[in-house]
Coordinates of C-alpha atoms in Angstrom, one line a residue:
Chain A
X273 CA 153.6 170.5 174.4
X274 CA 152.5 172.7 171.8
X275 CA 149.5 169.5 170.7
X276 CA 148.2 170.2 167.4
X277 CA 149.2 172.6 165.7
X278 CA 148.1 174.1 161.9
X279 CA 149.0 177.2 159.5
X280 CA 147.8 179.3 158.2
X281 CA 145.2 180.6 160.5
X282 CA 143.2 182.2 157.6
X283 CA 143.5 182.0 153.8
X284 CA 141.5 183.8 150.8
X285 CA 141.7 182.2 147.0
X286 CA 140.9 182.8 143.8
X287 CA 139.2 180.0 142.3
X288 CA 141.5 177.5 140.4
X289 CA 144.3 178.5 142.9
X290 CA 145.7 175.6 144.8
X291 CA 147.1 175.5 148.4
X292 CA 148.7 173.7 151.0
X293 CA 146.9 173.3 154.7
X294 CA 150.3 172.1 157.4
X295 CA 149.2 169.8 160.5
X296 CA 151.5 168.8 163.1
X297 CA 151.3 167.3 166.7
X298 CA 154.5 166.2 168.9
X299 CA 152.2 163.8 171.3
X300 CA 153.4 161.1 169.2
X301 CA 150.0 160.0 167.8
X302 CA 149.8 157.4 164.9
X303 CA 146.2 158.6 163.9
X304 CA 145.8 162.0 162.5
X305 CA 142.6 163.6 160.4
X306 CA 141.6 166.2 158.6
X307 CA 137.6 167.8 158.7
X308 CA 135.6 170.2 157.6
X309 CA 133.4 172.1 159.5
X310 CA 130.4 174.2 157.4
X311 CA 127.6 175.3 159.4
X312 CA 124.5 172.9 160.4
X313 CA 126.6 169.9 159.0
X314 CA 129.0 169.2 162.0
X315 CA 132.5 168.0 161.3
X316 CA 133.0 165.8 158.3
X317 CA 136.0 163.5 157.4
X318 CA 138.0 164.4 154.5
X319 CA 140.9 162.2 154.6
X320 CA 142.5 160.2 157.5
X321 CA 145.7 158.4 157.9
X322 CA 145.7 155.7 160.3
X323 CA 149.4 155.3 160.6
X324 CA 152.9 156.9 159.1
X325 CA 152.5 155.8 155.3
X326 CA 149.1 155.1 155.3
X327 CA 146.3 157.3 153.9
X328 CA 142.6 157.0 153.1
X329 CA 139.2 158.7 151.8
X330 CA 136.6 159.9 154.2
X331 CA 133.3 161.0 153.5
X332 CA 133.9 164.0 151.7
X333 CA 137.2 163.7 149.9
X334 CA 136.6 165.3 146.2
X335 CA 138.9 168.1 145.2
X336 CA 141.6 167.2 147.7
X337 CA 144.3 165.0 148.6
X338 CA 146.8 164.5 151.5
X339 CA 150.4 163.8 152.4
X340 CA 151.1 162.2 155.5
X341 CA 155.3 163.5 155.7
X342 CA 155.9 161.4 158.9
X343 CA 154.5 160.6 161.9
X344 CA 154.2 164.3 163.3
X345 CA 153.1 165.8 160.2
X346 CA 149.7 165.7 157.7
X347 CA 148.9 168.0 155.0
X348 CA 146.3 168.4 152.8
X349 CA 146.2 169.9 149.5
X350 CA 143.5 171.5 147.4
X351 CA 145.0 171.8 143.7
X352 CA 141.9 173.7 142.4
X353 CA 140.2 175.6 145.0
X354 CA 136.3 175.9 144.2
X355 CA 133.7 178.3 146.3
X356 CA 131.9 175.1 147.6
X357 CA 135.3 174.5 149.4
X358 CA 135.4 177.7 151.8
X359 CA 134.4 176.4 154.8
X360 CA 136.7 176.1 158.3
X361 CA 139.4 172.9 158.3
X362 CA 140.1 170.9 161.5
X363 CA 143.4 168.9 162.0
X364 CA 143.3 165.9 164.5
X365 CA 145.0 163.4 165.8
X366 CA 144.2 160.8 168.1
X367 CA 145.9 157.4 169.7
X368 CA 144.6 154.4 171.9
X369 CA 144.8 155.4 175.7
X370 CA 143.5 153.3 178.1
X371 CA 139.3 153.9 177.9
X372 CA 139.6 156.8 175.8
X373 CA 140.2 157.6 172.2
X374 CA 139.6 161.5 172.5
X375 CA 140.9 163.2 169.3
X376 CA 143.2 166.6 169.4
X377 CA 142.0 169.0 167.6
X378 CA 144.7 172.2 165.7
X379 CA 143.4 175.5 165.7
X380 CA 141.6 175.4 162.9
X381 CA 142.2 177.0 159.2
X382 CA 139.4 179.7 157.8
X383 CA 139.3 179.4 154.3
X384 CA 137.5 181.4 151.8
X385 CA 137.3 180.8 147.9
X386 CA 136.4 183.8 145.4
Chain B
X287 CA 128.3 153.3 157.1
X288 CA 127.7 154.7 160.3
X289 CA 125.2 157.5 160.8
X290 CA 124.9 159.5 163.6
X291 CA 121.7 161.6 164.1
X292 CA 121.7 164.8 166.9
X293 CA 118.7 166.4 168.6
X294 CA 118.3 169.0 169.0
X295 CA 120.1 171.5 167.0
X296 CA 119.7 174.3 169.2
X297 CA 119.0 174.6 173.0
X298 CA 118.1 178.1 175.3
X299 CA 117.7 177.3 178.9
X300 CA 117.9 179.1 181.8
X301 CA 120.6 179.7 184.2
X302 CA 120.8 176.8 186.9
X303 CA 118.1 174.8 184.5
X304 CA 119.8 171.2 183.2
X305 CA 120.0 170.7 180.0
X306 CA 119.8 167.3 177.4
X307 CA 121.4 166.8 174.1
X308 CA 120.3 163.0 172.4
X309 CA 122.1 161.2 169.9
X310 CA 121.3 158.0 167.8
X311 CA 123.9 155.9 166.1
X312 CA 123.2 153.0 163.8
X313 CA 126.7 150.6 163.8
X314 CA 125.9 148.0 166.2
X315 CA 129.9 147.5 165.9
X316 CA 130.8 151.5 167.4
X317 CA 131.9 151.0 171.2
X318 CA 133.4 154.3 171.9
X319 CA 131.1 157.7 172.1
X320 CA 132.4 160.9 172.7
X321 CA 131.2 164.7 173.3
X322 CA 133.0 167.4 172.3
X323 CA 132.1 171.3 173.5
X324 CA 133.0 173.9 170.7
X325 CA 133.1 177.7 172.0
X326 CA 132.8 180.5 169.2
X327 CA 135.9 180.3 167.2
X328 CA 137.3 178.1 169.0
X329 CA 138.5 174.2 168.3
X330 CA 136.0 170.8 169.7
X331 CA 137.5 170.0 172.9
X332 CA 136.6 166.2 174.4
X333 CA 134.3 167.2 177.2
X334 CA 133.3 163.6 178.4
X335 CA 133.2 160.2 176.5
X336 CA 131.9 156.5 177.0
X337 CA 132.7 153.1 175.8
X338 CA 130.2 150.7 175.6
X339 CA 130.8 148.5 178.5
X340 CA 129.7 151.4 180.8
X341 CA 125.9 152.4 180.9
X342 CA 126.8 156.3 182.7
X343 CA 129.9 158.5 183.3
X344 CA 129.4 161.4 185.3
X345 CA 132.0 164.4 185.8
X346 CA 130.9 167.3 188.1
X347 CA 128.0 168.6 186.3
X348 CA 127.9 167.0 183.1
X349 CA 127.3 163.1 182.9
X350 CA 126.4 160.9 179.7
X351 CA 123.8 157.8 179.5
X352 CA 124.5 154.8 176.8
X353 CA 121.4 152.5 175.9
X354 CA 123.3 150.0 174.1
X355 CA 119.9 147.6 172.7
X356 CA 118.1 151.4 171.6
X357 CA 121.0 152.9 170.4
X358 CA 121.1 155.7 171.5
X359 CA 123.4 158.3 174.4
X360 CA 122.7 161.2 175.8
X361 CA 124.3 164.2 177.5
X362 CA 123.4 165.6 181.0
X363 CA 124.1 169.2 181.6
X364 CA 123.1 170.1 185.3
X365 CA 122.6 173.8 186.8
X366 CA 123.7 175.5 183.8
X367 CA 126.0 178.2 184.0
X368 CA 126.3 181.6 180.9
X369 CA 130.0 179.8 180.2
X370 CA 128.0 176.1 179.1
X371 CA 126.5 178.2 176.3
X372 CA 128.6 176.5 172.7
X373 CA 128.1 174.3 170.5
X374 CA 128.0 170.4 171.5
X375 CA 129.0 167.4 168.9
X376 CA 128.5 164.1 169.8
X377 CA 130.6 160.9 167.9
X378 CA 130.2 157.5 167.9
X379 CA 133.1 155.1 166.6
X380 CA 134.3 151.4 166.7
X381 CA 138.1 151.3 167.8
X382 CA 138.7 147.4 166.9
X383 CA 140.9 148.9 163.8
X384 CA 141.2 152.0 162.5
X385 CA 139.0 154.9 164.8
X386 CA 137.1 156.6 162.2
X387 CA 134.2 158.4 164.3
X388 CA 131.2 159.7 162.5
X389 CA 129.9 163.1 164.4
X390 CA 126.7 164.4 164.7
X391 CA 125.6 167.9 163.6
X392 CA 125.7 169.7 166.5
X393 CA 123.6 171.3 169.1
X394 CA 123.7 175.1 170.2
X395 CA 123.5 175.5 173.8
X396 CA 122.3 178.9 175.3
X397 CA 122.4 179.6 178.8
X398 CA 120.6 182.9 179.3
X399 CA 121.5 184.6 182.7

């Protein structure tokens, strides 16, 4: 079980350049997530997408947008970067078992806008 | 909305000292409260979590209090070790539909040997 997994690792744009952040997790999870992290602020929700062909806005979701492929797979998309967007991006996924709904977390993606 | 407010947002104890990380929420509807550990570069990892039925949960050293009327939960970190020292983020969340948990900020623990 690989869990969660996300590429790339790290990333460095121009501003105005747009990207692609891959999520995918083979525990079979319907919920999946994506965050940023910037320092002092803790994790905040982009985007979430409670089950395949579902998607909606978290707290933060300006200047991006997401693509949940099927149930194994959620991108998210940034089709202008801006500097106020570098910041490190957390993929997650979650589902219902027994007392707990602990989320999964990917490796995270470090991503810095010129 | 839910809010979820974390104190405080940075903790140095010493070795074998215990140390305490509070959180507030504000949803009276948010039964399920998690803490995550976060090492230096490193992704949260669920360290110990609590629905709302239970007042405690304790695992080895660490252990988590819910005051369901106050609002409030709190982790217990007990003879701390060098390898405790990361950043803790605790959530809170309702899971009747969609779980959508609201974290707080974050608290550096420091362990000096």
């Amino acid at each position: 079980n690989a869990g969660v997994t996300q590429t790339p690792k790290f990333q460095v744009l121009k501003t105005g350049q747009s990207m692609t952040l891959q999520c995918a997790q083979d525990m079979n999870h319907n919920s999946m997530y994506w965050y940023r992290q910037d320092p002092g602020m803790g994790l905040r929700l982009i985007y979430y997408s409670a089950s395949e062909g579902t998607t909606d806005k978290g707290e933060v979701p300006n200047g991006y947008n997401v693509s949940r492929l099927n149930k194994r797979e959620f991108s998210l998309r940034l089709e202008s970067a801006a500097p106020s967007q570098t910041s490190v991006y957390f993929c997650a996924s979650s589902e219902v078992r027994g007392a707990s709904n602990e989320q999964f977390f990917g490796p995270g993606t470090r991503l810095t806008v010129l | 909305g839910e809010n979820v407010e974390q104190h405080p947002s940075t903790l140095s104890v010493q070795e074998g000292d215990s140390a305490v990380i509070k959180c507030t929420y504000s949803d009276s509807a948010s039964n399920y409260f998690p803490w995550y550990k976060q090492e230096l570069g490193k992704r949260p990892q669920l360290i110990i979590d609590i629905r709302s039925n239970v007042g405690e949960k304790k695992d080895q050293r660490i252990a988590v209090t819910l005051n369901k009327t106050a609002k409030h939960f709190s982790l217990h970190i007990t003879e701390t070790q060098p390898e405790d020292s990361a950043v803790y983020f605790c959530a809170a969340g309702g899971t009747g539909g969609s779980y959508i948990p609201t974290f707080g900020r974050g608290t550096s623990l420091i362990v000096h040997p």
